[in-house]
Short mmCIF file of C-alpha atoms and ligand atoms in Angstrom, two decimals:
data_model
loop_
_atom_site.label_atom_id
_atom_site.label_comp_id
_atom_site.label_asym_id
_atom_site.label_seq_id
_atom_site.Cartn_x
_atom_site.Cartn_y
_atom_site.Cartn_z
CA MET T 89 204.17 11.09 1.80
CA SER T 90 200.29 10.44 0.99
CA ALA T 91 198.69 13.84 2.52
CA GLN T 92 198.96 16.17 0.54
CA LEU T 93 200.62 19.63 2.66
CA ILE T 94 197.70 22.79 3.23
CA ASP T 95 200.51 25.22 2.72
CA GLY T 96 199.54 28.05 4.97
CA LYS T 97 202.60 30.95 2.99
CA GLU T 98 199.94 30.19 -0.01
CA VAL T 99 196.85 30.49 1.21
CA ALA T 100 198.30 34.14 3.42
CA LYS T 101 200.28 35.39 0.08
CA ASN T 102 196.08 34.92 -1.22
CA ILE T 103 195.01 36.30 1.15
CA ARG T 104 196.86 40.14 1.04
CA LYS T 105 196.57 40.03 -2.90
CA ASN T 106 192.65 40.27 -1.92
CA LEU T 107 193.92 43.26 1.02
CA LYS T 108 195.27 44.77 -1.41
CA ALA T 109 192.31 46.01 -3.25
CA ARG T 110 190.31 46.60 -0.12
CA ILE T 111 193.30 48.63 1.16
CA GLY T 112 193.21 50.58 -2.43
CA ALA T 113 189.39 51.87 -1.99
CA LEU T 114 190.06 53.68 1.13
CA LYS T 115 193.32 55.19 0.21
CA ALA T 116 191.35 56.89 -2.10
CA LYS T 117 188.36 58.15 0.33
CA GLY T 118 192.51 58.88 2.89
CA ILE T 119 192.39 56.11 4.88
CA ILE T 120 195.03 54.00 5.97
CA PRO T 121 193.43 51.40 8.28
CA GLY T 122 196.35 51.34 11.09
CA LEU T 123 197.00 48.66 13.46
CA ALA T 124 198.27 49.48 16.95
CA ALA T 125 199.65 46.14 19.14
CA VAL T 126 200.12 46.94 22.78
CA LEU T 127 203.45 45.01 24.03
CA LEU T 128 204.23 44.99 28.00
CA GLY T 129 207.61 44.19 28.76
CA ASP T 130 210.46 42.22 27.02
CA ASP T 131 209.87 38.48 26.77
CA PRO T 132 211.12 37.18 23.45
CA ALA T 133 208.33 35.71 21.88
CA SER T 134 205.59 38.09 22.20
CA ALA T 135 208.44 40.49 20.75
CA THR T 136 208.80 38.08 17.74
CA TYR T 137 204.98 37.99 17.48
CA VAL T 138 205.09 42.45 17.43
CA ARG T 139 207.75 42.45 15.48
CA SER T 140 205.94 40.40 13.08
CA LYS T 141 202.70 42.05 13.58
CA GLU T 142 204.58 45.37 12.39
CA ARG T 143 206.22 43.19 9.09
CA ALA T 144 202.88 42.53 8.21
CA CYS T 145 201.75 46.11 8.17
CA GLU T 146 204.49 47.52 6.63
CA LYS T 147 204.43 45.91 3.13
CA LEU T 148 200.82 45.71 3.28
CA GLY T 149 201.21 49.45 3.23
CA LEU T 150 199.47 49.70 6.80
CA TYR T 151 199.82 51.99 9.65
CA SER T 152 201.36 50.44 12.36
CA GLU T 153 202.21 51.73 16.19
CA VAL T 154 203.35 49.31 18.94
CA VAL T 155 202.91 50.96 22.56
CA ASN T 156 205.33 49.60 24.29
CA LYS T 157 206.16 50.04 27.96
CA SER T 158 207.52 48.14 31.14
CA ASP T 159 206.13 44.80 32.34
CA THR T 160 205.35 47.27 36.18
CA LEU T 161 202.91 48.96 34.03
CA GLN T 162 200.17 49.16 36.17
CA GLN T 163 196.17 47.92 35.12
CA GLU T 164 195.13 51.87 35.51
CA GLU T 165 197.75 52.96 33.21
CA LEU T 166 197.45 49.96 30.22
CA VAL T 167 193.43 51.24 30.32
CA GLU T 168 194.47 54.49 30.00
CA ILE T 169 196.51 53.53 26.88
CA VAL T 170 193.63 51.41 25.54
CA LYS T 171 191.51 54.40 25.89
CA SER T 172 193.58 56.54 24.04
CA LEU T 173 193.71 53.69 20.99
CA ASN T 174 189.94 54.11 20.47
CA ASN T 175 189.89 57.14 20.20
CA ASN T 176 192.43 57.52 17.67
CA ASP T 177 191.12 58.23 14.28
CA LYS T 178 194.42 56.88 12.83
CA ILE T 179 193.79 53.86 14.32
CA HIS T 180 191.18 51.10 13.22
CA GLY T 181 193.01 47.83 15.51
CA ILE T 182 193.80 47.59 18.86
CA LEU T 183 195.78 44.20 20.17
CA VAL T 184 197.43 44.24 23.91
CA GLN T 185 200.02 41.31 23.39
CA SER T 186 198.73 38.07 26.16
CA PRO T 187 200.43 36.74 28.06
CA LEU T 188 200.14 40.30 30.51
CA PRO T 189 201.88 40.29 33.83
CA LYS T 190 199.83 38.27 36.47
CA HIS T 191 199.22 41.68 38.42
CA ILE T 192 196.78 43.31 35.08
CA ASP T 193 193.80 42.09 34.98
CA GLU T 194 193.43 40.66 31.70
CA LEU T 195 188.94 40.91 31.07
CA SER T 196 188.88 44.19 32.31
CA VAL T 197 191.60 45.05 29.45
CA THR T 198 189.47 43.97 26.85
CA LEU T 199 186.30 44.51 28.18
CA THR T 200 188.42 48.88 26.78
CA ILE T 201 188.93 48.44 23.70
CA SER T 202 186.54 49.29 21.69
CA PRO T 203 184.41 46.28 20.21
CA ASP T 204 184.88 47.69 16.65
CA LYS T 205 188.18 47.96 16.68
CA ASP T 206 188.76 44.38 18.43
CA VAL T 207 190.80 42.94 15.50
CA ASP T 208 191.48 39.43 17.88
CA GLY T 209 187.64 39.31 18.26
CA PHE T 210 188.00 38.38 22.34
CA HIS T 211 186.29 41.55 23.41
CA PRO T 212 182.86 40.10 24.92
CA HIS T 213 181.15 41.25 22.16
CA ASN T 214 182.44 39.94 19.42
CA VAL T 215 181.86 36.46 21.32
CA GLY T 216 178.60 36.50 21.54
CA MET T 217 178.40 38.31 17.94
CA MET T 218 180.19 34.93 17.05
CA LEU T 219 177.81 32.43 18.61
CA LEU T 220 175.33 34.14 17.71
CA GLY T 221 176.52 34.19 13.50
CA ARG T 222 176.15 37.76 13.70
CA PRO T 223 178.21 40.17 11.46
CA GLY T 224 181.52 40.83 14.35
CA LEU T 225 185.28 40.28 14.09
CA LEU T 226 186.08 36.76 14.12
CA PRO T 227 189.17 35.96 16.31
CA CYS T 228 191.87 35.35 13.32
CA THR T 229 193.38 31.84 14.30
CA PRO T 230 190.21 30.55 13.79
CA TYR T 231 189.05 31.77 11.10
CA GLY T 232 192.22 31.89 9.24
CA ILE T 233 191.51 27.97 9.94
CA ILE T 234 188.65 28.54 8.16
CA LYS T 235 189.52 30.58 5.99
CA LEU T 236 192.21 27.60 4.55
CA LEU T 237 188.92 24.83 4.32
CA ALA T 238 187.66 27.12 1.60
CA TYR T 239 191.01 27.09 -0.37
CA TYR T 240 191.04 23.23 -0.44
CA GLN T 241 187.44 23.29 -0.85
CA ILE T 242 187.40 21.30 2.62
CA ASP T 243 183.08 21.63 3.45
CA PRO T 244 183.13 20.86 7.34
CA LYS T 245 179.11 20.56 6.38
CA GLY T 246 177.71 16.85 7.91
CA LYS T 247 182.11 16.38 8.70
CA ASN T 248 182.60 15.22 11.97
CA VAL T 249 184.39 17.49 13.65
CA VAL T 250 186.89 16.67 15.94
CA VAL T 251 188.24 19.49 18.26
CA VAL T 252 190.62 18.95 20.75
CA GLY T 253 191.94 22.22 23.35
CA ARG T 254 189.22 24.49 25.03
CA SER T 255 191.13 27.53 24.68
CA ASN T 256 189.11 30.67 24.35
CA ILE T 257 191.52 31.92 21.82
CA VAL T 258 191.54 28.61 19.40
CA GLY T 259 189.00 25.25 20.82
CA LYS T 260 186.18 27.21 21.23
CA PRO T 261 186.06 29.63 18.53
CA ILE T 262 186.51 26.97 16.78
CA ALA T 263 183.96 24.65 17.32
CA ALA T 264 181.42 27.74 18.00
CA MET T 265 182.49 28.97 14.25
CA LEU T 266 182.36 24.99 12.35
CA LEU T 267 178.49 24.57 14.01
CA GLN T 268 177.45 27.68 13.02
CA LYS T 269 174.19 26.92 9.99
CA SER T 270 176.89 29.00 6.93
CA GLU T 271 179.02 27.60 4.11
CA MET T 272 182.07 26.59 5.60
CA ALA T 273 180.18 25.33 8.85
CA ASN T 274 177.36 23.38 9.18
CA ALA T 275 179.26 20.73 11.09
CA THR T 276 178.80 18.16 13.44
CA VAL T 277 181.52 19.48 15.99
CA THR T 278 182.76 17.46 19.74
CA ILE T 279 185.89 19.08 21.57
CA ALA T 280 187.99 16.81 23.72
CA HIS T 281 190.80 18.23 26.39
CA SER T 282 192.60 17.21 28.38
CA ARG T 283 190.73 15.79 30.91
CA THR T 284 188.84 13.61 28.20
CA LYS T 285 188.95 9.99 28.32
CA ASN T 286 189.48 7.95 25.79
CA LEU T 287 190.75 10.75 23.80
CA GLY T 288 191.45 8.19 21.29
CA GLU T 289 188.39 7.01 20.78
CA VAL T 290 187.03 10.32 19.72
CA THR T 291 190.06 11.25 17.28
CA GLN T 292 189.26 8.40 15.80
CA ARG T 293 186.40 9.52 14.69
CA ALA T 294 187.22 12.69 13.63
CA ASP T 295 186.79 13.65 9.99
CA ILE T 296 188.40 16.77 10.56
CA LEU T 297 190.48 16.64 13.74
CA ILE T 298 191.49 20.51 14.61
CA ALA T 299 194.60 19.82 17.30
CA ALA T 300 195.09 23.02 19.09
CA ILE T 301 196.63 21.35 22.66
CA GLY T 302 199.55 22.57 22.80
CA ARG T 303 201.86 19.95 23.51
CA PRO T 304 204.69 17.83 21.08
CA LYS T 305 203.40 15.08 19.38
CA THR T 306 199.80 14.59 21.14
CA ILE T 307 197.99 13.23 17.91
CA THR T 308 199.33 9.45 16.94
CA ALA T 309 198.48 8.33 13.49
CA ASP T 310 196.82 5.55 15.74
CA MET T 311 194.49 7.87 17.24
CA ILE T 312 193.24 10.10 13.28
CA LYS T 313 191.22 8.30 10.95
CA GLU T 314 192.32 7.13 6.97
CA GLU T 315 192.13 9.67 4.77
CA ALA T 316 192.11 12.45 7.53
CA VAL T 317 192.33 15.80 7.30
CA ILE T 318 194.45 17.09 10.84
CA ILE T 319 194.96 20.79 10.98
CA ASP T 320 197.86 21.45 13.39
CA VAL T 321 197.22 24.33 15.38
CA GLY T 322 200.75 23.90 18.08
CA VAL T 323 203.08 25.68 18.32
CA ASN T 324 205.43 23.75 19.91
CA ARG T 325 209.39 24.93 21.32
CA VAL T 326 211.91 21.87 21.75
CA GLU T 327 215.15 21.36 22.12
CA ASP T 328 217.81 21.52 18.58
CA SER T 329 221.06 21.78 19.26
CA THR T 330 221.91 21.42 15.73
CA THR T 331 219.51 24.74 14.73
CA LYS T 332 221.36 28.32 14.93
CA LYS T 333 218.04 28.84 18.00
CA GLY T 334 218.75 26.15 19.49
CA TYR T 335 215.23 24.72 19.28
CA ARG T 336 212.68 24.39 16.60
CA LEU T 337 209.14 25.01 16.39
CA THR T 338 206.52 21.37 16.02
CA GLY T 339 202.91 21.35 16.72
CA ASP T 340 200.93 19.02 17.90
CA VAL T 341 200.70 16.41 15.44
CA ASP T 342 203.31 13.26 14.94
CA PHE T 343 203.47 14.76 12.20
CA ALA T 344 205.86 12.51 9.61
CA PRO T 345 203.10 8.31 10.42
CA CYS T 346 199.54 11.29 10.49
CA SER T 347 200.49 12.61 6.89
CA GLU T 348 200.75 8.72 5.71
CA LYS T 349 197.22 8.05 7.03
CA ALA T 350 195.21 11.17 6.47
CA SER T 351 194.39 13.08 2.87
CA PHE T 352 195.15 16.75 3.75
CA ILE T 353 197.51 18.34 7.52
CA THR T 354 198.79 21.58 7.82
CA PRO T 355 202.68 21.04 8.37
CA VAL T 356 204.44 23.09 11.97
CA PRO T 357 205.90 26.05 11.02
CA GLY T 358 204.27 26.93 7.29
CA GLY T 359 200.34 25.11 8.07
CA VAL T 360 198.49 27.88 10.31
CA GLY T 361 200.13 30.24 11.88
CA PRO T 362 201.14 32.11 8.91
CA MET T 363 197.54 32.59 8.84
CA THR T 364 197.39 34.32 11.76
CA ILE T 365 198.47 37.28 10.94
CA ALA T 366 197.08 37.64 7.66
CA MET T 367 193.65 37.01 9.43
CA LEU T 368 195.15 40.26 11.60
CA MET T 369 195.28 42.15 9.30
CA SER T 370 192.23 41.56 7.45
CA ASN T 371 190.66 42.15 9.95
CA THR T 372 192.32 45.59 10.80
CA VAL T 373 190.96 46.29 7.31
CA THR T 374 187.11 44.83 7.89
CA ALA T 375 188.02 47.34 10.86
CA ALA T 376 188.22 50.50 8.85
CA GLU T 377 185.55 49.70 6.22
CA ASN T 378 182.96 49.72 9.53
CA LEU T 379 184.17 52.54 10.74
CA LEU T 380 183.56 54.95 7.76
CA ALA T 381 180.36 53.56 7.25
CA LYS T 382 179.54 53.99 10.09
CA LYS T 383 180.77 57.96 10.31
CA LYS T 384 178.76 57.87 6.53
CA LEU T 385 175.39 57.55 8.35
N1 GUN W 171 199.41 35.90 22.04
C1 GUN W 171 199.17 34.83 21.47
N2 GUN W 171 198.21 35.11 20.84
C2 GUN W 171 198.45 35.98 20.90
C3 GUN W 171 197.38 36.60 19.58
O1 GUN W 171 196.28 36.25 18.63
N3 GUN W 171 197.01 37.53 20.18
C4 GUN W 171 196.78 38.33 21.30
N4 GUN W 171 195.98 39.40 22.05
N5 GUN W 171 198.10 38.13 22.38
C5 GUN W 171 198.35 36.72 21.48
#
């Protein structure tokens, strides 16, 4: 392996360390940043995500609350829960865990979350502010990718960045963030997706390749340029009878051969994943600071 590993665990640890001083300053003013997670049903993957968010809060001394309801909960009831969290002074960040049951209209739930408490950065207000390059809460996974690049001093300025995947959670926002006229941005961004013709030709142009497709080993070594920086956002469960759980996690990138060719590469697990939760903690602290500043005005 010739590529340098981008260690998300180390960077996330560094982010948490820096948050401690900010949390201490808030606590000195009597404020404990609080995060509420709303979880419908008992999908094991969602329950695991929510538990790891709770654990992360606990480790940092943040307040956390989980509202776990049946997946038969009606839209109006969910909206009422979100409204009461909007009005709850102990809560500075609200996230509604997706996927939601089919009978729930996700957009109207997101629109109900106060943009000030939207620590996922999914509210159209925050999405719009991000596109305009204005301050707002940024979505955790893309924000985490920017932090990874910054930690390893990989400046996207003037680089060809190819994002593979156009989801609202990762593909579209990371593309928007990297093309801003600002620090750790100024890239020439291409977005490729499932309908892109000759995907390999497009990805070969990437100085920085961001794979957020959701299909294992989609990016193979022949599709990348020598010395490219490879960011793998994929978290795919593949069957593996040799493990206790019966599955293992694998990314969207064919790791071993790509790591021979790349200059930097993120592993899965241990790359982008730990950053998402670290940035959720960071957004919760930011939301608490912003709410405090607003109250003082
Ligand atoms: N489900 C999977 N990832 C996420 C996330 O980042 N936020 C929320 N709310 N739900 C998710």
